[in-house]
């Protein structure tokens, strides 16, 4: 594989996601963010599955930037809500907001889930976080992995860490919500951590054989 191909674009403007991938995938790859490449028109996440969205973003940005690109899509799937919020997790209660307003939308999204689950007994409040990762060249999809985290939705917010739906996502084997975990504890069990851990050996192999 040529030097140019060892640059991989992470199709996100979120510096946290780039740092997370850099830390976990490191060796021999120069990780770029959308801010580092010229073509950064946003690609809409309008697919009906996490897989579709991750593929669409990875292929779209790979074509636009002309280099290998990794994209992710993630969200919360609640069984008693027929899989909602699902691919609409970020904008379940309204438009997706960036920056400071993000916490506001997180609280509104949480309030909507709790309201819809009112009266649903504990054993029926099963849910999972899902993360889908996709690596594509400008021509085709090269690697896809998925990670999940199983849990239950609480009836109130507990804990201050993390983001999104973490304060209402209870992990039974730890006896805590994700918002009560440190970032290290979360990474060790999270959907994103699991998807990345599956991704690493496949990327290593691709870079070795590419
Ligand atoms: P994405 O940035 O389009 O993948 O949107 C994912 C959305 O799913 C986020 O805005 C959150 O609402 C939710 N989500 C994904 N991962 C997590 C997580 O680790 N904790 C809490 N919420 C999450």
mmCIF file with all atom_site columns, C-alpha atoms and ligand atoms in Angstrom:
data_model
loop_
_atom_site.group_PDB
_atom_site.id
_atom_site.type_symbol
_atom_site.label_atom_id
_atom_site.label_alt_id
_atom_site.label_comp_id
_atom_site.label_asym_id
_atom_site.label_entity_id
_atom_site.label_seq_id
_atom_site.pdbx_PDB_ins_code
_atom_site.Cartn_x
_atom_site.Cartn_y
_atom_site.Cartn_z
_atom_site.occupancy
_atom_site.B_iso_or_equiv
_atom_site.pdbx_formal_charge
_atom_site.auth_seq_id
_atom_site.auth_comp_id
_atom_site.auth_asym_id
_atom_site.auth_atom_id
_atom_site.pdbx_PDB_model_num
ATOM   1   C CA  . UNK A 1 1   ? 0.000   0.000  0.000  1.00 0.00 ? 1   UNK A CA  1
ATOM   2   C CA  . UNK A 1 2   ? 1.382   3.426  -0.931 1.00 0.00 ? 2   UNK A CA  1
ATOM   3   C CA  . UNK A 1 3   ? 2.160   6.119  1.645  1.00 0.00 ? 3   UNK A CA  1
ATOM   4   C CA  . UNK A 1 4   ? -0.891  8.098  0.492  1.00 0.00 ? 4   UNK A CA  1
ATOM   5   C CA  . UNK A 1 5   ? -3.133  5.145  1.243  1.00 0.00 ? 5   UNK A CA  1
ATOM   6   C CA  . UNK A 1 6   ? -1.897  5.081  4.820  1.00 0.00 ? 6   UNK A CA  1
ATOM   7   C CA  . UNK A 1 7   ? -3.779  8.283  5.418  1.00 0.00 ? 7   UNK A CA  1
ATOM   8   C CA  . UNK A 1 8   ? -7.245  7.459  6.652  1.00 0.00 ? 8   UNK A CA  1
ATOM   9   C CA  . UNK A 1 9   ? -9.993  10.016 6.927  1.00 0.00 ? 9   UNK A CA  1
ATOM   10  C CA  . UNK A 1 10  ? -12.306 9.728  9.913  1.00 0.00 ? 10  UNK A CA  1
ATOM   11  C CA  . UNK A 1 11  ? -15.606 11.089 8.601  1.00 0.00 ? 11  UNK A CA  1
ATOM   12  C CA  . UNK A 1 12  ? -16.484 13.158 11.629 1.00 0.00 ? 12  UNK A CA  1
ATOM   13  C CA  . UNK A 1 13  ? -16.063 16.691 12.886 1.00 0.00 ? 13  UNK A CA  1
ATOM   14  C CA  . UNK A 1 14  ? -16.103 15.353 16.462 1.00 0.00 ? 14  UNK A CA  1
ATOM   15  C CA  . UNK A 1 15  ? -12.502 15.585 17.801 1.00 0.00 ? 15  UNK A CA  1
ATOM   16  C CA  . UNK A 1 16  ? -13.390 13.020 20.492 1.00 0.00 ? 16  UNK A CA  1
ATOM   17  C CA  . UNK A 1 17  ? -14.104 10.312 17.904 1.00 0.00 ? 17  UNK A CA  1
ATOM   18  C CA  . UNK A 1 18  ? -10.838 11.000 16.031 1.00 0.00 ? 18  UNK A CA  1
ATOM   19  C CA  . UNK A 1 19  ? -8.838  10.843 19.274 1.00 0.00 ? 19  UNK A CA  1
ATOM   20  C CA  . UNK A 1 20  ? -10.598 7.615  20.309 1.00 0.00 ? 20  UNK A CA  1
ATOM   21  C CA  . UNK A 1 21  ? -9.764  5.941  16.992 1.00 0.00 ? 21  UNK A CA  1
ATOM   22  C CA  . UNK A 1 22  ? -6.222  7.259  17.022 1.00 0.00 ? 22  UNK A CA  1
ATOM   23  C CA  . UNK A 1 23  ? -5.666  5.846  20.495 1.00 0.00 ? 23  UNK A CA  1
ATOM   24  C CA  . UNK A 1 24  ? -7.108  2.443  19.663 1.00 0.00 ? 24  UNK A CA  1
ATOM   25  C CA  . UNK A 1 25  ? -5.934  1.974  16.104 1.00 0.00 ? 25  UNK A CA  1
ATOM   26  C CA  . UNK A 1 26  ? -2.708  3.981  16.085 1.00 0.00 ? 26  UNK A CA  1
ATOM   27  C CA  . UNK A 1 27  ? 0.215   2.281  14.419 1.00 0.00 ? 27  UNK A CA  1
ATOM   28  C CA  . UNK A 1 28  ? 1.410   3.388  11.019 1.00 0.00 ? 28  UNK A CA  1
ATOM   29  C CA  . UNK A 1 29  ? -1.711  5.287  10.001 1.00 0.00 ? 29  UNK A CA  1
ATOM   30  C CA  . UNK A 1 30  ? -2.090  9.055  9.707  1.00 0.00 ? 30  UNK A CA  1
ATOM   31  C CA  . UNK A 1 31  ? -5.631  9.801  10.867 1.00 0.00 ? 31  UNK A CA  1
ATOM   32  C CA  . UNK A 1 32  ? -7.281  12.852 9.312  1.00 0.00 ? 32  UNK A CA  1
ATOM   33  C CA  . UNK A 1 33  ? -10.514 14.584 10.289 1.00 0.00 ? 33  UNK A CA  1
ATOM   34  C CA  . UNK A 1 34  ? -12.990 16.302 7.969  1.00 0.00 ? 34  UNK A CA  1
ATOM   35  C CA  . UNK A 1 35  ? -11.345 19.608 8.878  1.00 0.00 ? 35  UNK A CA  1
ATOM   36  C CA  . UNK A 1 36  ? -8.083  18.320 7.282  1.00 0.00 ? 36  UNK A CA  1
ATOM   37  C CA  . UNK A 1 37  ? -9.549  17.680 3.814  1.00 0.00 ? 37  UNK A CA  1
ATOM   38  C CA  . UNK A 1 38  ? -10.943 20.075 1.259  1.00 0.00 ? 38  UNK A CA  1
ATOM   39  C CA  . UNK A 1 39  ? -14.253 18.439 0.391  1.00 0.00 ? 39  UNK A CA  1
ATOM   40  C CA  . UNK A 1 40  ? -16.418 18.525 3.499  1.00 0.00 ? 40  UNK A CA  1
ATOM   41  C CA  . UNK A 1 41  ? -19.993 18.908 2.264  1.00 0.00 ? 41  UNK A CA  1
ATOM   42  C CA  . UNK A 1 42  ? -22.085 17.063 4.834  1.00 0.00 ? 42  UNK A CA  1
ATOM   43  C CA  . UNK A 1 43  ? -23.503 13.717 3.748  1.00 0.00 ? 43  UNK A CA  1
ATOM   44  C CA  . UNK A 1 44  ? -26.989 13.190 5.079  1.00 0.00 ? 44  UNK A CA  1
ATOM   45  C CA  . UNK A 1 45  ? -27.662 10.250 7.419  1.00 0.00 ? 45  UNK A CA  1
ATOM   46  C CA  . UNK A 1 46  ? -30.986 9.344  5.841  1.00 0.00 ? 46  UNK A CA  1
ATOM   47  C CA  . UNK A 1 47  ? -30.671 5.538  5.733  1.00 0.00 ? 47  UNK A CA  1
ATOM   48  C CA  . UNK A 1 48  ? -33.041 3.217  7.568  1.00 0.00 ? 48  UNK A CA  1
ATOM   49  C CA  . UNK A 1 49  ? -30.279 1.221  9.305  1.00 0.00 ? 49  UNK A CA  1
ATOM   50  C CA  . UNK A 1 50  ? -27.024 2.050  11.103 1.00 0.00 ? 50  UNK A CA  1
ATOM   51  C CA  . UNK A 1 51  ? -25.200 -0.056 8.482  1.00 0.00 ? 51  UNK A CA  1
ATOM   52  C CA  . UNK A 1 52  ? -26.677 1.914  5.584  1.00 0.00 ? 52  UNK A CA  1
ATOM   53  C CA  . UNK A 1 53  ? -25.717 5.251  7.145  1.00 0.00 ? 53  UNK A CA  1
ATOM   54  C CA  . UNK A 1 54  ? -22.158 4.180  7.978  1.00 0.00 ? 54  UNK A CA  1
ATOM   55  C CA  . UNK A 1 55  ? -21.664 2.834  4.430  1.00 0.00 ? 55  UNK A CA  1
ATOM   56  C CA  . UNK A 1 56  ? -23.148 5.910  2.804  1.00 0.00 ? 56  UNK A CA  1
ATOM   57  C CA  . UNK A 1 57  ? -20.891 8.242  4.808  1.00 0.00 ? 57  UNK A CA  1
ATOM   58  C CA  . UNK A 1 58  ? -17.714 6.149  4.354  1.00 0.00 ? 58  UNK A CA  1
ATOM   59  C CA  . UNK A 1 59  ? -18.191 5.765  0.572  1.00 0.00 ? 59  UNK A CA  1
ATOM   60  C CA  . UNK A 1 60  ? -19.372 9.335  0.056  1.00 0.00 ? 60  UNK A CA  1
ATOM   61  C CA  . UNK A 1 61  ? -16.492 10.977 1.905  1.00 0.00 ? 61  UNK A CA  1
ATOM   62  C CA  . UNK A 1 62  ? -13.945 8.495  0.429  1.00 0.00 ? 62  UNK A CA  1
ATOM   63  C CA  . UNK A 1 63  ? -15.084 9.446  -3.074 1.00 0.00 ? 63  UNK A CA  1
ATOM   64  C CA  . UNK A 1 64  ? -15.028 13.150 -2.279 1.00 0.00 ? 64  UNK A CA  1
ATOM   65  C CA  . UNK A 1 65  ? -11.608 13.159 -0.578 1.00 0.00 ? 65  UNK A CA  1
ATOM   66  C CA  . UNK A 1 66  ? -10.019 10.412 -2.697 1.00 0.00 ? 66  UNK A CA  1
ATOM   67  C CA  . UNK A 1 67  ? -8.646  8.451  0.295  1.00 0.00 ? 67  UNK A CA  1
ATOM   68  C CA  . UNK A 1 68  ? -9.627  5.570  2.576  1.00 0.00 ? 68  UNK A CA  1
ATOM   69  C CA  . UNK A 1 69  ? -12.362 6.745  4.921  1.00 0.00 ? 69  UNK A CA  1
ATOM   70  C CA  . UNK A 1 70  ? -13.894 5.341  8.095  1.00 0.00 ? 70  UNK A CA  1
ATOM   71  C CA  . UNK A 1 71  ? -17.382 6.370  9.188  1.00 0.00 ? 71  UNK A CA  1
ATOM   72  C CA  . UNK A 1 72  ? -19.636 5.299  12.026 1.00 0.00 ? 72  UNK A CA  1
ATOM   73  C CA  . UNK A 1 73  ? -23.279 5.418  12.894 1.00 0.00 ? 73  UNK A CA  1
ATOM   74  C CA  . UNK A 1 74  ? -24.604 4.678  16.328 1.00 0.00 ? 74  UNK A CA  1
ATOM   75  C CA  . UNK A 1 75  ? -27.684 4.961  18.462 1.00 0.00 ? 75  UNK A CA  1
ATOM   76  C CA  . UNK A 1 76  ? -30.076 3.528  20.997 1.00 0.00 ? 76  UNK A CA  1
ATOM   77  C CA  . UNK A 1 77  ? -32.509 0.696  20.200 1.00 0.00 ? 77  UNK A CA  1
ATOM   78  C CA  . UNK A 1 78  ? -35.370 0.219  22.690 1.00 0.00 ? 78  UNK A CA  1
ATOM   79  C CA  . UNK A 1 79  ? -37.317 -3.045 22.321 1.00 0.00 ? 79  UNK A CA  1
ATOM   80  C CA  . UNK A 1 80  ? -40.585 -1.754 23.805 1.00 0.00 ? 80  UNK A CA  1
ATOM   81  C CA  . UNK A 1 81  ? -40.509 1.134  21.281 1.00 0.00 ? 81  UNK A CA  1
ATOM   82  C CA  . UNK A 1 82  ? -40.094 -1.183 18.276 1.00 0.00 ? 82  UNK A CA  1
ATOM   83  C CA  . UNK A 1 83  ? -36.438 -0.224 17.942 1.00 0.00 ? 83  UNK A CA  1
ATOM   84  C CA  . UNK A 1 84  ? -36.858 3.564  18.331 1.00 0.00 ? 84  UNK A CA  1
ATOM   85  C CA  . UNK A 1 85  ? -35.072 5.952  18.596 1.00 0.00 ? 85  UNK A CA  1
ATOM   86  C CA  . UNK A 1 86  ? -32.733 3.862  16.346 1.00 0.00 ? 86  UNK A CA  1
ATOM   87  C CA  . UNK A 1 87  ? -31.211 5.782  13.437 1.00 0.00 ? 87  UNK A CA  1
ATOM   88  C CA  . UNK A 1 88  ? -33.074 8.868  14.698 1.00 0.00 ? 88  UNK A CA  1
ATOM   89  C CA  . UNK A 1 89  ? -31.288 8.761  18.092 1.00 0.00 ? 89  UNK A CA  1
ATOM   90  C CA  . UNK A 1 90  ? -29.531 12.115 17.686 1.00 0.00 ? 90  UNK A CA  1
ATOM   91  C CA  . UNK A 1 91  ? -32.687 13.962 16.618 1.00 0.00 ? 91  UNK A CA  1
ATOM   92  C CA  . UNK A 1 92  ? -35.450 11.970 18.348 1.00 0.00 ? 92  UNK A CA  1
ATOM   93  C CA  . UNK A 1 93  ? -37.059 15.072 19.871 1.00 0.00 ? 93  UNK A CA  1
ATOM   94  C CA  . UNK A 1 94  ? -36.184 17.553 17.141 1.00 0.00 ? 94  UNK A CA  1
ATOM   95  C CA  . UNK A 1 95  ? -33.281 18.803 15.037 1.00 0.00 ? 95  UNK A CA  1
ATOM   96  C CA  . UNK A 1 96  ? -29.781 17.531 15.739 1.00 0.00 ? 96  UNK A CA  1
ATOM   97  C CA  . UNK A 1 97  ? -27.909 20.294 17.556 1.00 0.00 ? 97  UNK A CA  1
ATOM   98  C CA  . UNK A 1 98  ? -24.178 20.840 17.715 1.00 0.00 ? 98  UNK A CA  1
ATOM   99  C CA  . UNK A 1 99  ? -21.882 22.431 20.275 1.00 0.00 ? 99  UNK A CA  1
ATOM   100 C CA  . UNK A 1 100 ? -23.269 23.775 23.539 1.00 0.00 ? 100 UNK A CA  1
ATOM   101 C CA  . UNK A 1 101 ? -26.848 23.074 22.555 1.00 0.00 ? 101 UNK A CA  1
ATOM   102 C CA  . UNK A 1 102 ? -26.046 19.374 22.427 1.00 0.00 ? 102 UNK A CA  1
ATOM   103 C CA  . UNK A 1 103 ? -26.776 18.808 26.127 1.00 0.00 ? 103 UNK A CA  1
ATOM   104 C CA  . UNK A 1 104 ? -30.165 20.451 25.701 1.00 0.00 ? 104 UNK A CA  1
ATOM   105 C CA  . UNK A 1 105 ? -31.167 18.059 22.928 1.00 0.00 ? 105 UNK A CA  1
ATOM   106 C CA  . UNK A 1 106 ? -29.790 15.124 24.950 1.00 0.00 ? 106 UNK A CA  1
ATOM   107 C CA  . UNK A 1 107 ? -32.129 15.994 27.824 1.00 0.00 ? 107 UNK A CA  1
ATOM   108 C CA  . UNK A 1 108 ? -35.087 16.433 25.480 1.00 0.00 ? 108 UNK A CA  1
ATOM   109 C CA  . UNK A 1 109 ? -34.354 13.094 23.797 1.00 0.00 ? 109 UNK A CA  1
ATOM   110 C CA  . UNK A 1 110 ? -34.120 11.393 27.188 1.00 0.00 ? 110 UNK A CA  1
ATOM   111 C CA  . UNK A 1 111 ? -37.400 12.990 28.327 1.00 0.00 ? 111 UNK A CA  1
ATOM   112 C CA  . UNK A 1 112 ? -39.137 11.670 25.207 1.00 0.00 ? 112 UNK A CA  1
ATOM   113 C CA  . UNK A 1 113 ? -37.892 8.093  25.737 1.00 0.00 ? 113 UNK A CA  1
ATOM   114 C CA  . UNK A 1 114 ? -38.902 8.158  29.429 1.00 0.00 ? 114 UNK A CA  1
ATOM   115 C CA  . UNK A 1 115 ? -42.336 9.516  28.559 1.00 0.00 ? 115 UNK A CA  1
ATOM   116 C CA  . UNK A 1 116 ? -42.946 6.866  25.896 1.00 0.00 ? 116 UNK A CA  1
ATOM   117 C CA  . UNK A 1 117 ? -41.887 4.160  28.373 1.00 0.00 ? 117 UNK A CA  1
ATOM   118 C CA  . UNK A 1 118 ? -44.105 5.391  31.202 1.00 0.00 ? 118 UNK A CA  1
ATOM   119 C CA  . UNK A 1 119 ? -45.852 2.422  32.818 1.00 0.00 ? 119 UNK A CA  1
ATOM   120 C CA  . UNK A 1 120 ? -43.657 -0.146 31.019 1.00 0.00 ? 120 UNK A CA  1
ATOM   121 C CA  . UNK A 1 121 ? -42.350 -2.584 33.654 1.00 0.00 ? 121 UNK A CA  1
ATOM   122 C CA  . UNK A 1 122 ? -38.651 -3.036 34.286 1.00 0.00 ? 122 UNK A CA  1
ATOM   123 C CA  . UNK A 1 123 ? -38.291 -6.432 32.603 1.00 0.00 ? 123 UNK A CA  1
ATOM   124 C CA  . UNK A 1 124 ? -39.739 -5.003 29.362 1.00 0.00 ? 124 UNK A CA  1
ATOM   125 C CA  . UNK A 1 125 ? -37.377 -1.990 29.279 1.00 0.00 ? 125 UNK A CA  1
ATOM   126 C CA  . UNK A 1 126 ? -34.589 -3.882 27.501 1.00 0.00 ? 126 UNK A CA  1
ATOM   127 C CA  . UNK A 1 127 ? -32.435 -1.876 25.097 1.00 0.00 ? 127 UNK A CA  1
ATOM   128 C CA  . UNK A 1 128 ? -29.063 -1.795 23.387 1.00 0.00 ? 128 UNK A CA  1
ATOM   129 C CA  . UNK A 1 129 ? -26.592 0.727  22.096 1.00 0.00 ? 129 UNK A CA  1
ATOM   130 C CA  . UNK A 1 130 ? -25.399 -0.162 18.593 1.00 0.00 ? 130 UNK A CA  1
ATOM   131 C CA  . UNK A 1 131 ? -22.355 1.133  16.715 1.00 0.00 ? 131 UNK A CA  1
ATOM   132 C CA  . UNK A 1 132 ? -21.622 0.320  13.129 1.00 0.00 ? 132 UNK A CA  1
ATOM   133 C CA  . UNK A 1 133 ? -18.206 1.095  11.602 1.00 0.00 ? 133 UNK A CA  1
ATOM   134 C CA  . UNK A 1 134 ? -17.403 1.109  7.897  1.00 0.00 ? 134 UNK A CA  1
ATOM   135 C CA  . UNK A 1 135 ? -14.122 1.601  6.046  1.00 0.00 ? 135 UNK A CA  1
ATOM   136 C CA  . UNK A 1 136 ? -14.354 2.362  2.341  1.00 0.00 ? 136 UNK A CA  1
ATOM   137 C CA  . UNK A 1 137 ? -12.045 3.267  -0.510 1.00 0.00 ? 137 UNK A CA  1
ATOM   138 C CA  . UNK A 1 138 ? -13.395 5.681  -3.144 1.00 0.00 ? 138 UNK A CA  1
ATOM   139 C CA  . UNK A 1 139 ? -14.546 2.559  -5.027 1.00 0.00 ? 139 UNK A CA  1
ATOM   140 C CA  . UNK A 1 140 ? -15.957 0.140  -2.493 1.00 0.00 ? 140 UNK A CA  1
ATOM   141 C CA  . UNK A 1 141 ? -16.664 -0.912 1.079  1.00 0.00 ? 141 UNK A CA  1
ATOM   142 C CA  . UNK A 1 142 ? -13.633 -2.704 2.570  1.00 0.00 ? 142 UNK A CA  1
ATOM   143 C CA  . UNK A 1 143 ? -14.434 -3.411 6.232  1.00 0.00 ? 143 UNK A CA  1
ATOM   144 C CA  . UNK A 1 144 ? -17.631 -3.362 8.291  1.00 0.00 ? 144 UNK A CA  1
ATOM   145 C CA  . UNK A 1 145 ? -17.977 -4.177 11.979 1.00 0.00 ? 145 UNK A CA  1
ATOM   146 C CA  . UNK A 1 146 ? -20.681 -3.787 14.599 1.00 0.00 ? 146 UNK A CA  1
ATOM   147 C CA  . UNK A 1 147 ? -20.578 -3.518 18.375 1.00 0.00 ? 147 UNK A CA  1
ATOM   148 C CA  . UNK A 1 148 ? -23.440 -3.544 20.866 1.00 0.00 ? 148 UNK A CA  1
ATOM   149 C CA  . UNK A 1 149 ? -24.012 -2.951 24.566 1.00 0.00 ? 149 UNK A CA  1
ATOM   150 C CA  . UNK A 1 150 ? -27.064 -4.571 26.179 1.00 0.00 ? 150 UNK A CA  1
ATOM   151 C CA  . UNK A 1 151 ? -28.925 -2.885 29.029 1.00 0.00 ? 151 UNK A CA  1
ATOM   152 C CA  . UNK A 1 152 ? -32.203 -1.526 30.371 1.00 0.00 ? 152 UNK A CA  1
ATOM   153 C CA  . UNK A 1 153 ? -33.794 1.896  30.388 1.00 0.00 ? 153 UNK A CA  1
ATOM   154 C CA  . UNK A 1 154 ? -34.202 3.409  33.871 1.00 0.00 ? 154 UNK A CA  1
ATOM   155 C CA  . UNK A 1 155 ? -37.184 5.572  34.863 1.00 0.00 ? 155 UNK A CA  1
ATOM   156 C CA  . UNK A 1 156 ? -35.048 8.615  35.698 1.00 0.00 ? 156 UNK A CA  1
ATOM   157 C CA  . UNK A 1 157 ? -31.636 10.107 34.886 1.00 0.00 ? 157 UNK A CA  1
ATOM   158 C CA  . UNK A 1 158 ? -28.804 8.724  37.022 1.00 0.00 ? 158 UNK A CA  1
ATOM   159 C CA  . UNK A 1 159 ? -25.166 9.869  36.746 1.00 0.00 ? 159 UNK A CA  1
ATOM   160 C CA  . UNK A 1 160 ? -23.385 12.806 35.146 1.00 0.00 ? 160 UNK A CA  1
ATOM   161 C CA  . UNK A 1 161 ? -20.715 11.327 32.849 1.00 0.00 ? 161 UNK A CA  1
ATOM   162 C CA  . UNK A 1 162 ? -20.823 10.554 29.135 1.00 0.00 ? 162 UNK A CA  1
ATOM   163 C CA  . UNK A 1 163 ? -23.352 12.028 26.738 1.00 0.00 ? 163 UNK A CA  1
ATOM   164 C CA  . UNK A 1 164 ? -26.596 11.270 24.934 1.00 0.00 ? 164 UNK A CA  1
ATOM   165 C CA  . UNK A 1 165 ? -28.718 8.564  26.542 1.00 0.00 ? 165 UNK A CA  1
ATOM   166 C CA  . UNK A 1 166 ? -26.010 7.444  29.028 1.00 0.00 ? 166 UNK A CA  1
ATOM   167 C CA  . UNK A 1 167 ? -27.905 8.642  32.170 1.00 0.00 ? 167 UNK A CA  1
ATOM   168 C CA  . UNK A 1 168 ? -30.895 6.356  31.446 1.00 0.00 ? 168 UNK A CA  1
ATOM   169 C CA  . UNK A 1 169 ? -28.968 3.317  30.186 1.00 0.00 ? 169 UNK A CA  1
ATOM   170 C CA  . UNK A 1 170 ? -28.510 0.816  33.029 1.00 0.00 ? 170 UNK A CA  1
ATOM   171 C CA  . UNK A 1 171 ? -25.908 -1.941 32.659 1.00 0.00 ? 171 UNK A CA  1
ATOM   172 C CA  . UNK A 1 172 ? -27.164 -4.852 34.799 1.00 0.00 ? 172 UNK A CA  1
ATOM   173 C CA  . UNK A 1 173 ? -23.840 -6.630 35.359 1.00 0.00 ? 173 UNK A CA  1
ATOM   174 C CA  . UNK A 1 174 ? -22.257 -3.417 36.666 1.00 0.00 ? 174 UNK A CA  1
ATOM   175 C CA  . UNK A 1 175 ? -25.326 -2.215 38.594 1.00 0.00 ? 175 UNK A CA  1
ATOM   176 C CA  . UNK A 1 176 ? -24.787 1.308  37.190 1.00 0.00 ? 176 UNK A CA  1
ATOM   177 C CA  . UNK A 1 177 ? -25.917 3.524  34.352 1.00 0.00 ? 177 UNK A CA  1
ATOM   178 C CA  . UNK A 1 178 ? -23.340 4.345  31.671 1.00 0.00 ? 178 UNK A CA  1
ATOM   179 C CA  . UNK A 1 179 ? -23.340 7.923  33.030 1.00 0.00 ? 179 UNK A CA  1
ATOM   180 C CA  . UNK A 1 180 ? -21.930 6.544  36.313 1.00 0.00 ? 180 UNK A CA  1
ATOM   181 C CA  . UNK A 1 181 ? -18.916 4.993  34.558 1.00 0.00 ? 181 UNK A CA  1
ATOM   182 C CA  . UNK A 1 182 ? -15.524 6.597  33.909 1.00 0.00 ? 182 UNK A CA  1
ATOM   183 C CA  . UNK A 1 183 ? -14.629 6.957  30.227 1.00 0.00 ? 183 UNK A CA  1
ATOM   184 C CA  . UNK A 1 184 ? -12.172 4.021  30.590 1.00 0.00 ? 184 UNK A CA  1
ATOM   185 C CA  . UNK A 1 185 ? -14.900 1.816  32.094 1.00 0.00 ? 185 UNK A CA  1
ATOM   186 C CA  . UNK A 1 186 ? -17.284 2.873  29.328 1.00 0.00 ? 186 UNK A CA  1
ATOM   187 C CA  . UNK A 1 187 ? -14.769 2.223  26.529 1.00 0.00 ? 187 UNK A CA  1
ATOM   188 C CA  . UNK A 1 188 ? -14.098 -1.260 27.892 1.00 0.00 ? 188 UNK A CA  1
ATOM   189 C CA  . UNK A 1 189 ? -17.718 -2.371 27.399 1.00 0.00 ? 189 UNK A CA  1
ATOM   190 C CA  . UNK A 1 190 ? -19.294 0.110  24.994 1.00 0.00 ? 190 UNK A CA  1
ATOM   191 C CA  . UNK A 1 191 ? -20.810 -0.549 21.586 1.00 0.00 ? 191 UNK A CA  1
ATOM   192 C CA  . UNK A 1 192 ? -18.215 1.798  20.042 1.00 0.00 ? 192 UNK A CA  1
ATOM   193 C CA  . UNK A 1 193 ? -15.338 0.123  21.904 1.00 0.00 ? 193 UNK A CA  1
ATOM   194 C CA  . UNK A 1 194 ? -16.590 -3.309 20.811 1.00 0.00 ? 194 UNK A CA  1
ATOM   195 C CA  . UNK A 1 195 ? -16.965 -2.251 17.171 1.00 0.00 ? 195 UNK A CA  1
ATOM   196 C CA  . UNK A 1 196 ? -13.457 -0.757 17.203 1.00 0.00 ? 196 UNK A CA  1
ATOM   197 C CA  . UNK A 1 197 ? -11.937 -3.853 18.840 1.00 0.00 ? 197 UNK A CA  1
ATOM   198 C CA  . UNK A 1 198 ? -13.421 -6.015 16.058 1.00 0.00 ? 198 UNK A CA  1
ATOM   199 C CA  . UNK A 1 199 ? -12.220 -3.535 13.463 1.00 0.00 ? 199 UNK A CA  1
ATOM   200 C CA  . UNK A 1 200 ? -8.540  -3.416 14.536 1.00 0.00 ? 200 UNK A CA  1
ATOM   201 C CA  . UNK A 1 201 ? -7.388  -6.887 13.349 1.00 0.00 ? 201 UNK A CA  1
ATOM   202 C CA  . UNK A 1 202 ? -9.259  -6.461 10.053 1.00 0.00 ? 202 UNK A CA  1
ATOM   203 C CA  . UNK A 1 203 ? -7.592  -3.109 9.396  1.00 0.00 ? 203 UNK A CA  1
ATOM   204 C CA  . UNK A 1 204 ? -4.173  -4.520 10.348 1.00 0.00 ? 204 UNK A CA  1
ATOM   205 C CA  . UNK A 1 205 ? -4.683  -7.325 7.859  1.00 0.00 ? 205 UNK A CA  1
ATOM   206 C CA  . UNK A 1 206 ? -5.853  -4.960 5.133  1.00 0.00 ? 206 UNK A CA  1
ATOM   207 C CA  . UNK A 1 207 ? -2.863  -2.641 5.600  1.00 0.00 ? 207 UNK A CA  1
ATOM   208 C CA  . UNK A 1 208 ? -0.443  -5.607 5.648  1.00 0.00 ? 208 UNK A CA  1
ATOM   209 C CA  . UNK A 1 209 ? -1.861  -7.201 2.515  1.00 0.00 ? 209 UNK A CA  1
ATOM   210 C CA  . UNK A 1 210 ? -2.958  -4.052 0.723  1.00 0.00 ? 210 UNK A CA  1
HETATM 211 P P1  . LIG B 2 .   ? -24.477 9.823  15.477 1.00 0.00 ? 1   LIG B P1  1
HETATM 212 O O1  . LIG B 2 .   ? -23.477 10.838 15.946 1.00 0.00 ? 1   LIG B O1  1
HETATM 213 O O2  . LIG B 2 .   ? -25.220 10.168 14.262 1.00 0.00 ? 1   LIG B O2  1
HETATM 214 O O3  . LIG B 2 .   ? -23.911 8.432  15.443 1.00 0.00 ? 1   LIG B O3  1
HETATM 215 O O4  . LIG B 2 .   ? -25.647 9.874  16.572 1.00 0.00 ? 1   LIG B O4  1
HETATM 216 C C1  . LIG B 2 .   ? -25.671 8.988  17.575 1.00 0.00 ? 1   LIG B C1  1
HETATM 217 C C2  . LIG B 2 .   ? -26.685 9.383  18.619 1.00 0.00 ? 1   LIG B C2  1
HETATM 218 O O5  . LIG B 2 .   ? -27.007 8.187  19.316 1.00 0.00 ? 1   LIG B O5  1
HETATM 219 C C3  . LIG B 2 .   ? -26.101 10.344 19.649 1.00 0.00 ? 1   LIG B C3  1
HETATM 220 O O6  . LIG B 2 .   ? -26.431 11.679 19.394 1.00 0.00 ? 1   LIG B O6  1
HETATM 221 C C4  . LIG B 2 .   ? -26.741 9.863  20.943 1.00 0.00 ? 1   LIG B C4  1
HETATM 222 O O7  . LIG B 2 .   ? -28.012 10.425 21.079 1.00 0.00 ? 1   LIG B O7  1
HETATM 223 C C5  . LIG B 2 .   ? -26.892 8.373  20.706 1.00 0.00 ? 1   LIG B C5  1
HETATM 224 N N1  . LIG B 2 .   ? -25.686 7.653  21.166 1.00 0.00 ? 1   LIG B N1  1
HETATM 225 C C6  . LIG B 2 .   ? -24.752 7.019  20.402 1.00 0.00 ? 1   LIG B C6  1
HETATM 226 N N2  . LIG B 2 .   ? -23.765 6.515  21.165 1.00 0.00 ? 1   LIG B N2  1
HETATM 227 C C7  . LIG B 2 .   ? -24.086 6.828  22.434 1.00 0.00 ? 1   LIG B C7  1
HETATM 228 C C8  . LIG B 2 .   ? -23.437 6.596  23.687 1.00 0.00 ? 1   LIG B C8  1
HETATM 229 O O8  . LIG B 2 .   ? -22.336 6.027  23.793 1.00 0.00 ? 1   LIG B O8  1
HETATM 230 N N3  . LIG B 2 .   ? -24.076 7.068  24.773 1.00 0.00 ? 1   LIG B N3  1
HETATM 231 C C9  . LIG B 2 .   ? -25.266 7.722  24.709 1.00 0.00 ? 1   LIG B C9  1
HETATM 232 N N4  . LIG B 2 .   ? -25.896 7.992  23.585 1.00 0.00 ? 1   LIG B N4  1
HETATM 233 C C10 . LIG B 2 .   ? -25.309 7.543  22.439 1.00 0.00 ? 1   LIG B C10 1
#
